mmCIF file of C-alpha atoms in Angstrom:
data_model
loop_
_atom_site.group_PDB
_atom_site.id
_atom_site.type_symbol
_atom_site.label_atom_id
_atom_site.label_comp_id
_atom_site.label_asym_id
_atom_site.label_seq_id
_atom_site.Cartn_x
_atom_site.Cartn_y
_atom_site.Cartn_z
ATOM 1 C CA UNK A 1 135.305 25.551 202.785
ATOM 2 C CA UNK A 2 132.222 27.220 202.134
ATOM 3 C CA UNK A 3 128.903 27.185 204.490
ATOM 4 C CA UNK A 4 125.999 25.162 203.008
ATOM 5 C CA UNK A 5 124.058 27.928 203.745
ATOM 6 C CA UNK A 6 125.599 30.536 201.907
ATOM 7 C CA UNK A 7 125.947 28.001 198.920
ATOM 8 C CA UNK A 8 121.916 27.707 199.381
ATOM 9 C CA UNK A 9 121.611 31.816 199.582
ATOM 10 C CA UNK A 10 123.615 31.827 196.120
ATOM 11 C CA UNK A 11 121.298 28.504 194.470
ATOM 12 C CA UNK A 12 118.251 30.507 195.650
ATOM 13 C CA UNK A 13 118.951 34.541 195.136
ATOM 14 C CA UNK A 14 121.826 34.447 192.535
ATOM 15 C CA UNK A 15 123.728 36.618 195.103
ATOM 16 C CA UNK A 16 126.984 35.473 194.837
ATOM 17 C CA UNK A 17 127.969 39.144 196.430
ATOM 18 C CA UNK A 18 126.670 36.883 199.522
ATOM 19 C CA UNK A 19 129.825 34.584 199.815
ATOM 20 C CA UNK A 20 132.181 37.462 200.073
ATOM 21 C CA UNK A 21 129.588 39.488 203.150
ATOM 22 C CA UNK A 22 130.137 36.262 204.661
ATOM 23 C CA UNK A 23 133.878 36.104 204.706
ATOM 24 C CA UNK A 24 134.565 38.524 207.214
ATOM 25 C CA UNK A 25 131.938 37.205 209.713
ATOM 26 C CA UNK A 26 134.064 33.615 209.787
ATOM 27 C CA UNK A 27 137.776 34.786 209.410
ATOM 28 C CA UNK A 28 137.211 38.233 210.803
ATOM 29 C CA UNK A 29 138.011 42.074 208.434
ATOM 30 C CA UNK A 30 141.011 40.693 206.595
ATOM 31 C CA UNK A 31 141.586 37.089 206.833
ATOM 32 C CA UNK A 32 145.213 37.059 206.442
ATOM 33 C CA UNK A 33 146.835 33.856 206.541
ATOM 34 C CA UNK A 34 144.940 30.141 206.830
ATOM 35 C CA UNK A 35 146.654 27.035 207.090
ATOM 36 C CA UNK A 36 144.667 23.858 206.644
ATOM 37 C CA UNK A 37 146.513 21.442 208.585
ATOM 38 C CA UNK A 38 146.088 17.387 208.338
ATOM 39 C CA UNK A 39 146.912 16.668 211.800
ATOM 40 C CA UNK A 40 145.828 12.796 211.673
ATOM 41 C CA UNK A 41 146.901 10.817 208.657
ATOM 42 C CA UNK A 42 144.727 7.778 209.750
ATOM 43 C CA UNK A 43 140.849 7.953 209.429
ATOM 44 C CA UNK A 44 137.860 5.905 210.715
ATOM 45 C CA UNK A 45 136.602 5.956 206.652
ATOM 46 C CA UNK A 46 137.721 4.407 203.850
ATOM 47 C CA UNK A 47 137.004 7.254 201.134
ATOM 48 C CA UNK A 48 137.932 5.783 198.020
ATOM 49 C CA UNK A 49 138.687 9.715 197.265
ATOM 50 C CA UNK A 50 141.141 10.437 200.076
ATOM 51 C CA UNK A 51 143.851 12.404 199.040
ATOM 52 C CA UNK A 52 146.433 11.507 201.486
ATOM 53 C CA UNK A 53 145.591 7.715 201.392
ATOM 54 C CA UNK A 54 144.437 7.519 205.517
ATOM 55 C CA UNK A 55 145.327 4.499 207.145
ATOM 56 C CA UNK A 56 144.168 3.032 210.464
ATOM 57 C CA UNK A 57 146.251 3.644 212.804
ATOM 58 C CA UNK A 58 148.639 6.271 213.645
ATOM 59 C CA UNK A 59 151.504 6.859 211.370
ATOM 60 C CA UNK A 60 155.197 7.875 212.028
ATOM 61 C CA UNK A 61 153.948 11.113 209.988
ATOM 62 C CA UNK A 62 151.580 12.639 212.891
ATOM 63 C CA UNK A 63 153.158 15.070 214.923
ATOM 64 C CA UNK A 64 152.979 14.728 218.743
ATOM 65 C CA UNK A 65 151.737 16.621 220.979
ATOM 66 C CA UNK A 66 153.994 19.222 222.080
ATOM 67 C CA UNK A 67 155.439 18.825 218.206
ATOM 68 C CA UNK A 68 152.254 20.407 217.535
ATOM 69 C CA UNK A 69 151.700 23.258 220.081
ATOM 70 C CA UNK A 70 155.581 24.180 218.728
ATOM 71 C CA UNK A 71 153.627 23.509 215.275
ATOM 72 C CA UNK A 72 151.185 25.923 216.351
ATOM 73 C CA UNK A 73 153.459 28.847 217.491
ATOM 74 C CA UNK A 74 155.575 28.972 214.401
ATOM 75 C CA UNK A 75 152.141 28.725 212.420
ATOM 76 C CA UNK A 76 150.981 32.019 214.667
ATOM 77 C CA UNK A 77 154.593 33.668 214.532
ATOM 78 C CA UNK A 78 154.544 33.381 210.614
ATOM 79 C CA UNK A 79 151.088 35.411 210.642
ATOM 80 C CA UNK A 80 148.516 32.936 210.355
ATOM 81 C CA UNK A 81 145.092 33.803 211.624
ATOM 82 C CA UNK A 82 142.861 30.631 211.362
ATOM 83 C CA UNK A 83 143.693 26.919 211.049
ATOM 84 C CA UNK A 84 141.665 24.171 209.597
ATOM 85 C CA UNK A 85 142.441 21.082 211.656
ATOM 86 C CA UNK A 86 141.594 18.363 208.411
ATOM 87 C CA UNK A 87 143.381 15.051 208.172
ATOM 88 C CA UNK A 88 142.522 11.480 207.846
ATOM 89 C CA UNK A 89 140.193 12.657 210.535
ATOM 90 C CA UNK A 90 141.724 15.018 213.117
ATOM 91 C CA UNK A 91 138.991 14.031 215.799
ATOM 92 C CA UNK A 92 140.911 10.857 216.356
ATOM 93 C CA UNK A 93 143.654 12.578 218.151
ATOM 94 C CA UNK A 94 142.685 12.479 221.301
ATOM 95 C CA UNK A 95 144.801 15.973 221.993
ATOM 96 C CA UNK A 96 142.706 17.969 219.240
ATOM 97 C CA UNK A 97 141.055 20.435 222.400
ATOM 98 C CA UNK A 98 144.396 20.885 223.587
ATOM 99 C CA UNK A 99 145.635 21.935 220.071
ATOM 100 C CA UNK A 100 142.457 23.962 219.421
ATOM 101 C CA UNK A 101 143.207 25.760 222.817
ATOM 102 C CA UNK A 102 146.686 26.218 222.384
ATOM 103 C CA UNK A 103 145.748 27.418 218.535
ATOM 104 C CA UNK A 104 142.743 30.248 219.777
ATOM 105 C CA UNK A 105 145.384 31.095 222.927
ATOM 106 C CA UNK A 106 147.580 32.089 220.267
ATOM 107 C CA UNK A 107 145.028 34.470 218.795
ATOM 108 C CA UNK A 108 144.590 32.237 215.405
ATOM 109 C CA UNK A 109 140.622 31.137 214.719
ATOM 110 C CA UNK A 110 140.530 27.142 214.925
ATOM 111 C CA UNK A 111 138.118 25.458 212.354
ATOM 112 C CA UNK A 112 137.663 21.585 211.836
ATOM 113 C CA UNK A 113 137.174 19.811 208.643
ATOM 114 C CA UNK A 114 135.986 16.225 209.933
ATOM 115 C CA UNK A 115 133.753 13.756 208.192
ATOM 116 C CA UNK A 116 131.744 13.806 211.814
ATOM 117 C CA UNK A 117 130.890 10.427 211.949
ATOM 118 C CA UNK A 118 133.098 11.112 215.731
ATOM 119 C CA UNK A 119 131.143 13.912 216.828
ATOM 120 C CA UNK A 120 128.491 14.041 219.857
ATOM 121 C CA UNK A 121 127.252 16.042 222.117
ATOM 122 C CA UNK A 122 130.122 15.618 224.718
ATOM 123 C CA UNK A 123 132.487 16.219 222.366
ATOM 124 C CA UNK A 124 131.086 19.137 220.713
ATOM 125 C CA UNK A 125 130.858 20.919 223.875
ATOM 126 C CA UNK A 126 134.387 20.221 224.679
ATOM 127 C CA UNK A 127 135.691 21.620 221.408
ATOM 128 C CA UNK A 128 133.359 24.697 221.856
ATOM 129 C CA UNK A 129 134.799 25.526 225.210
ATOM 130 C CA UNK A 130 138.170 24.921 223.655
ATOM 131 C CA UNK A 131 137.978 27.169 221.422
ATOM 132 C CA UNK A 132 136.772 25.986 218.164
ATOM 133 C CA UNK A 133 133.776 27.983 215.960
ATOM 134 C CA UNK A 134 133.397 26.132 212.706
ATOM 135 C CA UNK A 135 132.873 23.073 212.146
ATOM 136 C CA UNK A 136 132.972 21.683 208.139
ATOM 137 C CA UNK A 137 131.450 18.123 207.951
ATOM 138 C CA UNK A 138 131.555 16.028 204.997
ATOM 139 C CA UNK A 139 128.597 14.878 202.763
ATOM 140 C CA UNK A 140 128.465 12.990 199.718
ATOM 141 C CA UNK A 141 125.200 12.995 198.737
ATOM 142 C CA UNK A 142 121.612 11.821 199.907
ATOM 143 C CA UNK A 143 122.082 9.458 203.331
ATOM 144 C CA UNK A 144 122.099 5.967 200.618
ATOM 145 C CA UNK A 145 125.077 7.654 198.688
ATOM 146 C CA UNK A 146 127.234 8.773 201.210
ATOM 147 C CA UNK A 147 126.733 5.856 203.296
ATOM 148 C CA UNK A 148 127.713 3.875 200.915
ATOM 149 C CA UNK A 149 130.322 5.505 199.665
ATOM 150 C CA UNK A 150 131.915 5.865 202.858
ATOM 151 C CA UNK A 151 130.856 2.983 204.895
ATOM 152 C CA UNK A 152 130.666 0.378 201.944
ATOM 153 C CA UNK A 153 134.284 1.168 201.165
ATOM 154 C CA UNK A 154 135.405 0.816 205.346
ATOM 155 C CA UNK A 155 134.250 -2.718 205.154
ATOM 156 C CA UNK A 156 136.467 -3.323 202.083
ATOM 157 C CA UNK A 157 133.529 -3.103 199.116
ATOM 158 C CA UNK A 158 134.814 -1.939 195.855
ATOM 159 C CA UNK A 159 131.772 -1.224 194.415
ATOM 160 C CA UNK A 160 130.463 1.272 197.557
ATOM 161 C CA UNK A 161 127.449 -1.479 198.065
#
């Protein structure tokens, strides 16, 4: 994942130099190992692009969770330094502070991928103080676009209207 801003630095200077002075400020001097990790395979979208097919409800797939604090320590024993909780969408597990807790106790970075149609002020706060210091949200395209791209297709339109 890439911040928007930095994309917007590189549309508006031509400084592509500026991704890479970025890098170190989000994964630290030498990033080492990153793990994005789809920790929900259900989803409150119906993205007709979803890559891992999402369904509604928790599957026999998702870990529990003290599968995923073990998870977690053989992530950080193998030398990973930041994981991307992604899924479905990982802010459906009602655990995710505890796993972003257990992840930063370990001494790895925790960064969400979410399409943050979940997120609010409560919550947000409750991930910060957990830990977590990126957050990657989806967008499509203007507010008609994505809306209906995401929304049209959660009600079951094929056509995203």
């Amino acid at each position: 994942m890439l911040m928007i801003t930095d994309l917007l630095t590189v549309a508006r200077d031509g400084d592509a130099a500026a991704l890479r002075r970025a890098a170190p400020q989000r994964f630290g001097e030498s990033p080492g190992l990153i793990v994005v990790w789809n920790v929900s395979l259900h989803c409150n979208q119906r993205c007709p692009h979803c890559y891992i097919a999402a369904g509604t409800a928790p599957g026999p797939g998702d870990l529990h969770t003290d599968e995923a604090r073990r998870m977690l320590d053989r992530l950080a024993e193998g030398g990973v330094r930041a994981v991307i909780f992604s899924g479905g969408e990982p802010l459906l597990r009602s655990d995710l502070a505890e796993l972003i807790a257990h992840a930063t106790g370990l001494g790895m970075q925790a960064q969400l991928s979410t399409n943050g149609t979940l997120l609010d002020p409560a919550l947000a706060a409750r991930l910060r103080a957990a830990g977590l210091r990126y957050v990657g949200v989806s967008i499509d395209g203007r507010a008609e676009v994505n809306d209906a791209y995401r929304d049209g297709y959660r009600e079951g339109h094929s056509d995203g209207s």
